[in-house]
Amino acid sequence: MKRALIVAPQWIGDAVMTEPLLRRLAARGEQLTVGALPWVAPVYRAMPQVAGVIEFPFAHGGLQWRERWRMASQIRGRFDVSYICPNSLKSALLPFLAGIPTRVGYVGEARFGLLTQRLKNPVKGQRPPMVAFYSALSGETDVAADRPQLQLAAQEVDAALRALNLTRLGYHVFAPGAEYGDAKRWPAAHFAALAEQLDLPVVLLGSGKEAALCAAIADPVNVQRPGHCINLAGKTTLVQALGVISACKSTVSNDSGLMHVAAGFGVAQVAIFGSSSPLHTPPLNALAKVVWLKSDADYQPPLMCAPCFQRVCPLGHTRCLNDVLPSRVRALLA
């Protein structure tokens, strides 16, 4: 049995999108250990094919040579092959320093000497959806139909719901944040207007940095309907957030990590795209409905600027999100 170390991406959504790769590797008999940053590691514990998770003590930025040498010494001799999901130079250093014999990854950032099996990066504009991009690291070619699947133990879900006083299918989840920037965030006023229209309570999820954004949605709604919005931004662990999403009636989100989590659990969802593209990072879920004005033939004038992939609208209007009305999203939740 090959012992494989998977070097995980640093973002939650990307971590979810690597799941089909891991499923392929496990299906051919490889024993999987994932090396991940602490805020991503819980996602891999929701993948039954993963035998173990190593939490890397690395931070954003810098090579952090001392920490990588120390970790390399700890894992030396434990693995036969490593699959390196990120394209960065530093992500390929650990498997190289640990002497893992086979090191698979995309050519990426000046990594020729660090990898033993190199895949060419697709030409910009021709890159496949990210799930297929990651799955191709397996060396297999039939990856276009891959779909992420997440699974939490029932006791973990029940524990999260008890701690947060929630009941299965008794609430909707809104994930109004997007780490990338404002050009990916549907307006808070639109989220609030949608929440007012829903019969079930709304749970707002996000990081501590998104607590104020979630409060801007919850507070005006709760004035009209006390207790209707429950702001849990920054108040849950990631494991609890996964459990809350897995047991909800539906989710509404931007193109974000929690959008991919909802897709992985196969819950009903509406995903709203602004500056990014569902052709690149779609929610791969049979129950997902995507709103992207770029592809709406009835929307006039057409969004010739989309997708711009910018953090802030370079034209100053953010039509791609402002013009997605709450009533449209509400109809998709019916």
Tab-separated table of C-alpha atoms in Angstrom:
chain	number	residue	atom	x	y	z
A	1	MET	CA	0.000	0.000	0.000
A	2	LYS	CA	1.425	3.380	-0.977
A	3	ARG	CA	1.596	5.859	1.848
A	4	ALA	CA	0.578	9.241	0.443
A	5	LEU	CA	0.920	12.737	1.849
A	6	ILE	CA	-1.439	15.287	0.301
A	7	VAL	CA	-0.335	18.894	0.762
A	8	ALA	CA	-3.633	20.751	1.021
A	9	PRO	CA	-4.619	24.159	-0.323
A	10	GLN	CA	-4.907	26.968	2.209
A	11	TRP	CA	-8.551	27.897	1.526
A	12	ILE	CA	-11.665	26.026	2.674
A	13	GLY	CA	-13.331	26.011	-0.738
A	14	ASP	CA	-10.234	24.643	-2.444
A	15	ALA	CA	-9.919	21.990	0.250
A	16	VAL	CA	-13.448	20.794	-0.529
A	17	MET	CA	-12.621	20.725	-4.231
A	18	THR	CA	-9.717	18.312	-3.635
A	19	GLU	CA	-12.025	15.628	-2.228
A	20	PRO	CA	-12.540	13.767	-5.545
A	21	LEU	CA	-8.748	13.551	-5.946
A	22	LEU	CA	-8.485	11.926	-2.530
A	23	ARG	CA	-11.344	9.568	-3.320
A	24	ARG	CA	-9.540	8.446	-6.476
A	25	LEU	CA	-6.283	7.851	-4.625
A	26	ALA	CA	-8.000	5.867	-1.865
A	27	ALA	CA	-9.903	3.778	-4.433
A	28	ARG	CA	-6.634	2.506	-5.869
A	29	GLY	CA	-5.338	1.539	-2.445
A	30	GLU	CA	-3.257	4.497	-1.304
A	31	GLN	CA	-3.267	5.296	2.410
A	32	LEU	CA	-3.934	9.013	2.737
A	33	THR	CA	-2.588	11.548	5.197
A	34	VAL	CA	-3.364	15.199	4.575
A	35	GLY	CA	-1.060	18.005	5.637
A	36	ALA	CA	-3.150	21.148	6.124
A	37	LEU	CA	-3.142	24.479	7.876
A	38	PRO	CA	-5.236	24.464	11.087
A	39	TRP	CA	-8.176	26.442	9.700
A	40	VAL	CA	-8.542	23.982	6.790
A	41	ALA	CA	-7.828	20.706	8.591
A	42	PRO	CA	-11.433	20.112	9.808
A	43	VAL	CA	-12.625	19.888	6.196
A	44	TYR	CA	-10.438	16.824	5.689
A	45	ARG	CA	-11.851	15.191	8.789
A	46	ALA	CA	-15.186	15.207	6.931
A	47	MET	CA	-13.664	12.963	4.241
A	48	PRO	CA	-13.887	9.284	5.281
A	49	GLN	CA	-11.084	8.252	2.903
A	50	VAL	CA	-8.531	10.307	4.862
A	51	ALA	CA	-6.670	8.154	7.397
A	52	GLY	CA	-4.964	11.038	9.185
A	53	VAL	CA	-4.492	14.794	9.238
A	54	ILE	CA	-1.278	16.625	10.123
A	55	GLU	CA	-1.797	20.265	11.068
A	56	PHE	CA	1.046	22.325	9.651
A	57	PRO	CA	2.458	25.022	11.968
A	58	PHE	CA	2.936	27.476	9.099
A	59	ALA	CA	1.584	30.998	8.657
A	60	HIS	CA	0.744	33.094	5.614
A	61	GLY	CA	3.792	34.533	3.881
A	62	GLY	CA	7.488	33.668	4.046
A	63	LEU	CA	9.284	30.356	3.581
A	64	GLN	CA	9.607	29.691	7.335
A	65	TRP	CA	12.620	27.470	6.840
A	66	ARG	CA	13.015	26.469	10.467
A	67	GLU	CA	9.430	25.223	10.798
A	68	ARG	CA	9.598	23.362	7.479
A	69	TRP	CA	12.896	21.669	8.354
A	70	ARG	CA	11.463	20.622	11.727
A	71	MET	CA	8.288	19.212	10.162
A	72	ALA	CA	10.304	17.486	7.408
A	73	SER	CA	12.406	15.691	10.020
A	74	GLN	CA	9.246	14.498	11.764
A	75	ILE	CA	7.715	12.942	8.646
A	76	ARG	CA	10.895	11.646	6.952
A	77	GLY	CA	10.481	8.000	5.964
A	78	ARG	CA	6.732	7.949	6.540
A	79	PHE	CA	5.541	8.485	2.950
A	80	ASP	CA	6.151	7.041	-0.498
A	81	VAL	CA	4.442	9.720	-2.566
A	82	SER	CA	3.219	13.283	-2.109
A	83	TYR	CA	0.542	15.110	-4.091
A	84	ILE	CA	1.036	18.871	-3.819
A	85	CYS	CA	-2.199	20.727	-4.502
A	86	PRO	CA	-1.057	24.384	-4.295
A	87	ASN	CA	1.140	25.846	-7.038
A	88	SER	CA	3.469	27.756	-4.717
A	89	LEU	CA	7.170	27.106	-4.228
A	90	LYS	CA	6.881	26.817	-0.443
A	91	SER	CA	4.144	24.152	-0.645
A	92	ALA	CA	6.575	21.859	-2.500
A	93	LEU	CA	9.449	22.401	-0.067
A	94	LEU	CA	8.261	20.094	2.710
A	95	PRO	CA	7.941	16.903	0.593
A	96	PHE	CA	11.354	17.677	-0.944
A	97	LEU	CA	13.042	18.308	2.416
A	98	ALA	CA	11.418	15.151	3.832
A	99	GLY	CA	12.881	13.084	0.993
A	100	ILE	CA	9.552	11.701	-0.182
A	101	PRO	CA	10.578	9.711	-3.302
A	102	THR	CA	7.675	10.661	-5.603
A	103	ARG	CA	6.464	14.263	-5.562
A	104	VAL	CA	3.574	15.147	-7.874
A	105	GLY	CA	2.365	18.643	-8.687
A	106	TYR	CA	1.879	21.322	-11.314
A	107	VAL	CA	4.985	23.094	-12.588
A	108	GLY	CA	3.833	26.210	-10.768
A	109	GLU	CA	6.239	28.657	-9.154
A	110	ALA	CA	9.809	27.637	-10.155
A	111	ARG	CA	9.424	24.104	-8.769
A	112	PHE	CA	11.232	21.994	-11.400
A	113	GLY	CA	13.822	20.654	-8.966
A	114	LEU	CA	11.317	20.029	-6.200
A	115	LEU	CA	8.916	17.792	-8.133
A	116	THR	CA	9.562	14.380	-9.653
A	117	GLN	CA	6.310	14.268	-11.643
A	118	ARG	CA	5.268	17.597	-13.138
A	119	LEU	CA	1.975	18.509	-14.782
A	120	LYS	CA	1.835	21.516	-17.071
A	121	ASN	CA	-0.370	24.347	-15.918
A	122	PRO	CA	-3.203	24.924	-18.405
A	123	VAL	CA	-2.949	28.111	-20.443
A	124	LYS	CA	-4.695	31.044	-18.757
A	125	GLY	CA	-8.302	31.126	-19.913
A	126	GLN	CA	-8.307	27.400	-20.679
A	127	ARG	CA	-8.013	26.028	-17.154
A	128	PRO	CA	-10.715	23.447	-16.350
A	129	PRO	CA	-12.969	23.805	-13.312
A	130	MET	CA	-10.872	23.561	-10.169
A	131	VAL	CA	-12.207	20.146	-9.134
A	132	ALA	CA	-10.939	18.610	-12.363
A	133	PHE	CA	-7.705	20.602	-12.044
A	134	TYR	CA	-6.997	18.979	-8.688
A	135	SER	CA	-8.236	15.518	-9.708
A	136	ALA	CA	-5.778	15.478	-12.611
A	137	LEU	CA	-2.956	15.155	-10.043
A	138	SER	CA	-4.031	11.516	-9.781
A	139	GLY	CA	-2.687	10.925	-13.301
A	140	GLU	CA	-6.122	9.756	-14.392
A	141	THR	CA	-7.897	11.440	-17.280
A	142	ASP	CA	-11.629	10.853	-16.738
A	143	VAL	CA	-11.929	13.670	-14.202
A	144	ALA	CA	-14.423	16.067	-15.797
A	145	ALA	CA	-17.430	14.628	-13.954
A	146	ASP	CA	-15.855	14.564	-10.472
A	147	ARG	CA	-18.021	15.965	-7.674
A	148	PRO	CA	-16.949	16.632	-4.058
A	149	GLN	CA	-18.627	14.670	-1.275
A	150	LEU	CA	-18.369	15.478	2.430
A	151	GLN	CA	-19.595	13.347	5.322
A	152	LEU	CA	-19.761	14.109	9.033
A	153	ALA	CA	-20.561	11.538	11.675
A	154	ALA	CA	-24.149	11.879	12.917
A	155	GLN	CA	-22.948	12.383	16.490
A	156	GLU	CA	-20.792	15.342	15.434
A	157	VAL	CA	-23.746	16.981	13.678
A	158	ASP	CA	-26.043	16.339	16.639
A	159	ALA	CA	-23.477	17.790	19.027
A	160	ALA	CA	-23.178	20.970	16.954
A	161	LEU	CA	-26.942	21.395	16.749
A	162	ARG	CA	-27.403	20.866	20.489
A	163	ALA	CA	-24.687	23.378	21.320
A	164	LEU	CA	-26.290	25.996	19.090
A	165	ASN	CA	-29.933	25.164	19.917
A	166	LEU	CA	-30.825	24.246	16.331
A	167	THR	CA	-32.911	21.420	14.849
A	168	ARG	CA	-32.328	19.515	11.630
A	169	LEU	CA	-33.971	21.164	8.589
A	170	GLY	CA	-35.365	23.847	10.903
A	171	TYR	CA	-33.430	26.806	9.511
A	172	HIS	CA	-31.766	28.301	6.447
A	173	VAL	CA	-28.069	29.210	6.351
A	174	PHE	CA	-26.739	32.442	4.870
A	175	ALA	CA	-23.009	32.772	4.218
A	176	PRO	CA	-22.706	36.420	3.176
A	177	GLY	CA	-18.920	36.718	3.313
A	178	ALA	CA	-16.250	36.183	0.691
A	179	GLU	CA	-12.613	36.457	1.684
A	180	TYR	CA	-11.579	37.742	-1.735
A	181	GLY	CA	-13.391	41.079	-1.577
A	182	ASP	CA	-16.521	43.183	-2.034
A	183	ALA	CA	-16.909	42.302	-5.707
A	184	LYS	CA	-17.897	38.781	-4.637
A	185	ARG	CA	-20.359	39.814	-1.888
A	186	TRP	CA	-24.081	40.176	-2.529
A	187	PRO	CA	-25.234	43.343	-0.687
A	188	ALA	CA	-26.101	42.984	2.988
A	189	ALA	CA	-29.395	44.809	2.368
A	190	HIS	CA	-30.360	42.139	-0.188
A	191	PHE	CA	-29.562	39.340	2.264
A	192	ALA	CA	-31.673	41.113	4.904
A	193	ALA	CA	-34.609	41.565	2.525
A	194	LEU	CA	-34.453	37.873	1.616
A	195	ALA	CA	-34.327	36.821	5.275
A	196	GLU	CA	-37.499	38.789	6.001
A	197	GLN	CA	-39.323	36.793	3.308
A	198	LEU	CA	-38.435	33.344	4.669
A	199	ASP	CA	-40.651	31.422	7.079
A	200	LEU	CA	-37.861	29.521	8.829
A	201	PRO	CA	-35.162	31.230	10.912
A	202	VAL	CA	-31.906	32.204	9.238
A	203	VAL	CA	-28.492	31.272	10.641
A	204	LEU	CA	-25.644	33.541	9.546
A	205	LEU	CA	-22.225	31.876	9.326
A	206	GLY	CA	-18.795	33.365	8.770
A	207	SER	CA	-15.513	34.195	10.400
A	208	GLY	CA	-15.008	36.699	13.185
A	209	LYS	CA	-13.970	39.234	10.542
A	210	GLU	CA	-17.456	38.899	9.049
A	211	ALA	CA	-19.358	39.418	12.303
A	212	ALA	CA	-20.127	43.068	11.512
A	213	LEU	CA	-21.335	42.163	8.017
A	214	CYS	CA	-23.627	39.498	9.468
A	215	ALA	CA	-24.863	41.949	12.110
A	216	ALA	CA	-25.772	44.402	9.333
A	217	ILE	CA	-28.060	41.688	7.980
A	218	ALA	CA	-29.437	40.282	11.228
A	219	ASP	CA	-30.073	43.446	13.239
A	220	PRO	CA	-32.652	45.156	10.980
A	221	VAL	CA	-34.459	41.860	10.411
A	222	ASN	CA	-34.639	41.127	14.137
A	223	VAL	CA	-36.183	44.548	14.770
A	224	GLN	CA	-39.140	43.454	12.642
A	225	ARG	CA	-39.047	39.753	13.513
A	226	PRO	CA	-37.278	39.244	16.853
A	227	GLY	CA	-34.967	36.249	16.878
A	228	HIS	CA	-35.488	35.451	13.211
A	229	CYS	CA	-31.789	35.872	12.338
A	230	ILE	CA	-29.128	34.127	14.418
A	231	ASN	CA	-25.703	35.667	13.917
A	232	LEU	CA	-23.090	32.973	14.546
A	233	ALA	CA	-20.216	34.637	12.666
A	234	GLY	CA	-17.065	34.060	14.671
A	235	LYS	CA	-18.986	32.079	17.296
A	236	THR	CA	-18.576	28.539	15.967
A	237	THR	CA	-15.710	26.205	15.302
A	238	LEU	CA	-15.342	25.116	11.693
A	239	VAL	CA	-16.533	21.643	12.689
A	240	GLN	CA	-19.714	23.164	14.130
A	241	ALA	CA	-20.211	25.272	11.005
A	242	LEU	CA	-19.893	22.149	8.861
A	243	GLY	CA	-22.487	20.412	11.014
A	244	VAL	CA	-24.871	23.379	10.815
A	245	ILE	CA	-24.619	23.477	7.021
A	246	SER	CA	-25.047	19.717	6.645
A	247	ALA	CA	-28.354	19.788	8.563
A	248	CYS	CA	-29.935	22.982	7.153
A	249	LYS	CA	-32.973	23.403	4.931
A	250	SER	CA	-30.991	25.394	2.354
A	251	THR	CA	-28.077	27.775	1.991
A	252	VAL	CA	-27.642	31.098	0.233
A	253	SER	CA	-24.096	32.274	-0.338
A	254	ASN	CA	-21.629	34.060	-2.509
A	255	ASP	CA	-18.853	32.223	-4.337
A	256	SER	CA	-16.998	31.265	-1.170
A	257	GLY	CA	-15.596	28.388	0.807
A	258	LEU	CA	-18.897	27.738	2.576
A	259	MET	CA	-20.609	27.556	-0.833
A	260	HIS	CA	-18.386	24.572	-1.638
A	261	VAL	CA	-19.054	23.061	1.782
A	262	ALA	CA	-22.808	23.186	1.105
A	263	ALA	CA	-22.212	21.580	-2.281
A	264	GLY	CA	-20.110	18.853	-0.685
A	265	PHE	CA	-22.939	17.984	1.698
A	266	GLY	CA	-25.481	18.034	-1.135
A	267	VAL	CA	-27.878	20.480	0.511
A	268	ALA	CA	-30.231	22.732	-1.465
A	269	GLN	CA	-28.409	25.958	-2.234
A	270	VAL	CA	-28.428	29.193	-4.202
A	271	ALA	CA	-24.996	30.521	-5.118
A	272	ILE	CA	-24.672	34.133	-6.258
A	273	PHE	CA	-21.706	34.994	-8.472
A	274	GLY	CA	-20.376	38.488	-9.101
A	275	SER	CA	-16.801	39.143	-10.215
A	276	SER	CA	-15.912	35.442	-10.410
A	277	SER	CA	-17.209	32.723	-12.707
A	278	PRO	CA	-19.255	29.566	-12.099
A	279	LEU	CA	-17.475	28.124	-15.126
A	280	HIS	CA	-14.325	27.978	-12.987
A	281	THR	CA	-15.497	27.287	-9.414
A	282	PRO	CA	-19.112	26.076	-9.608
A	283	PRO	CA	-20.955	24.494	-6.684
A	284	LEU	CA	-20.933	20.901	-7.960
A	285	ASN	CA	-24.207	19.792	-6.437
A	286	ALA	CA	-27.348	18.502	-8.145
A	287	LEU	CA	-29.442	20.726	-5.855
A	288	ALA	CA	-27.419	23.894	-6.510
A	289	LYS	CA	-28.901	26.850	-8.366
A	290	VAL	CA	-26.531	29.522	-9.626
A	291	VAL	CA	-27.315	33.179	-10.248
A	292	TRP	CA	-24.848	34.881	-12.607
A	293	LEU	CA	-26.114	37.852	-14.551
A	294	LYS	CA	-23.349	37.424	-17.120
A	295	SER	CA	-25.147	34.350	-18.464
A	296	ASP	CA	-28.664	35.845	-18.248
A	297	ALA	CA	-29.797	36.710	-21.780
A	298	ASP	CA	-32.708	38.741	-20.389
A	299	TYR	CA	-30.478	41.029	-18.342
A	300	GLN	CA	-29.833	44.324	-20.123
A	301	PRO	CA	-27.501	45.922	-20.853
A	302	PRO	CA	-25.283	42.814	-20.921
A	303	LEU	CA	-22.437	42.548	-18.420
A	304	MET	CA	-19.568	42.849	-20.857
A	305	CYS	CA	-17.203	43.438	-17.913
A	306	ALA	CA	-17.841	40.072	-16.273
A	307	PRO	CA	-16.088	38.119	-15.007
A	308	CYS	CA	-13.436	40.650	-14.017
A	309	PHE	CA	-12.010	38.620	-11.099
A	310	GLN	CA	-11.323	41.862	-9.232
A	311	ARG	CA	-11.663	42.377	-5.474
A	312	VAL	CA	-13.504	45.685	-5.948
A	313	CYS	CA	-15.575	46.616	-9.003
A	314	PRO	CA	-13.186	48.568	-11.275
A	315	LEU	CA	-16.141	50.439	-12.795
A	316	GLY	CA	-17.681	51.379	-9.465
A	317	HIS	CA	-21.190	50.017	-10.048
A	318	THR	CA	-21.028	46.307	-9.050
A	319	ARG	CA	-24.097	45.693	-11.227
A	320	CYS	CA	-23.297	41.988	-11.269
A	321	LEU	CA	-24.425	41.763	-7.625
A	322	ASN	CA	-26.538	44.835	-6.924
A	323	ASP	CA	-28.964	43.894	-9.703
A	324	VAL	CA	-29.624	40.382	-8.355
A	325	LEU	CA	-32.882	41.086	-6.548
A	326	PRO	CA	-33.910	39.256	-3.348
A	327	SER	CA	-37.158	38.220	-5.033
A	328	ARG	CA	-35.174	36.311	-7.658
A	329	VAL	CA	-33.255	34.347	-5.042
A	330	ARG	CA	-36.429	33.743	-3.041
A	331	ALA	CA	-38.076	32.180	-6.103
A	332	LEU	CA	-35.141	29.776	-6.464
A	333	LEU	CA	-35.574	28.622	-2.865
A	334	ALA	CA	-39.186	27.621	-3.426
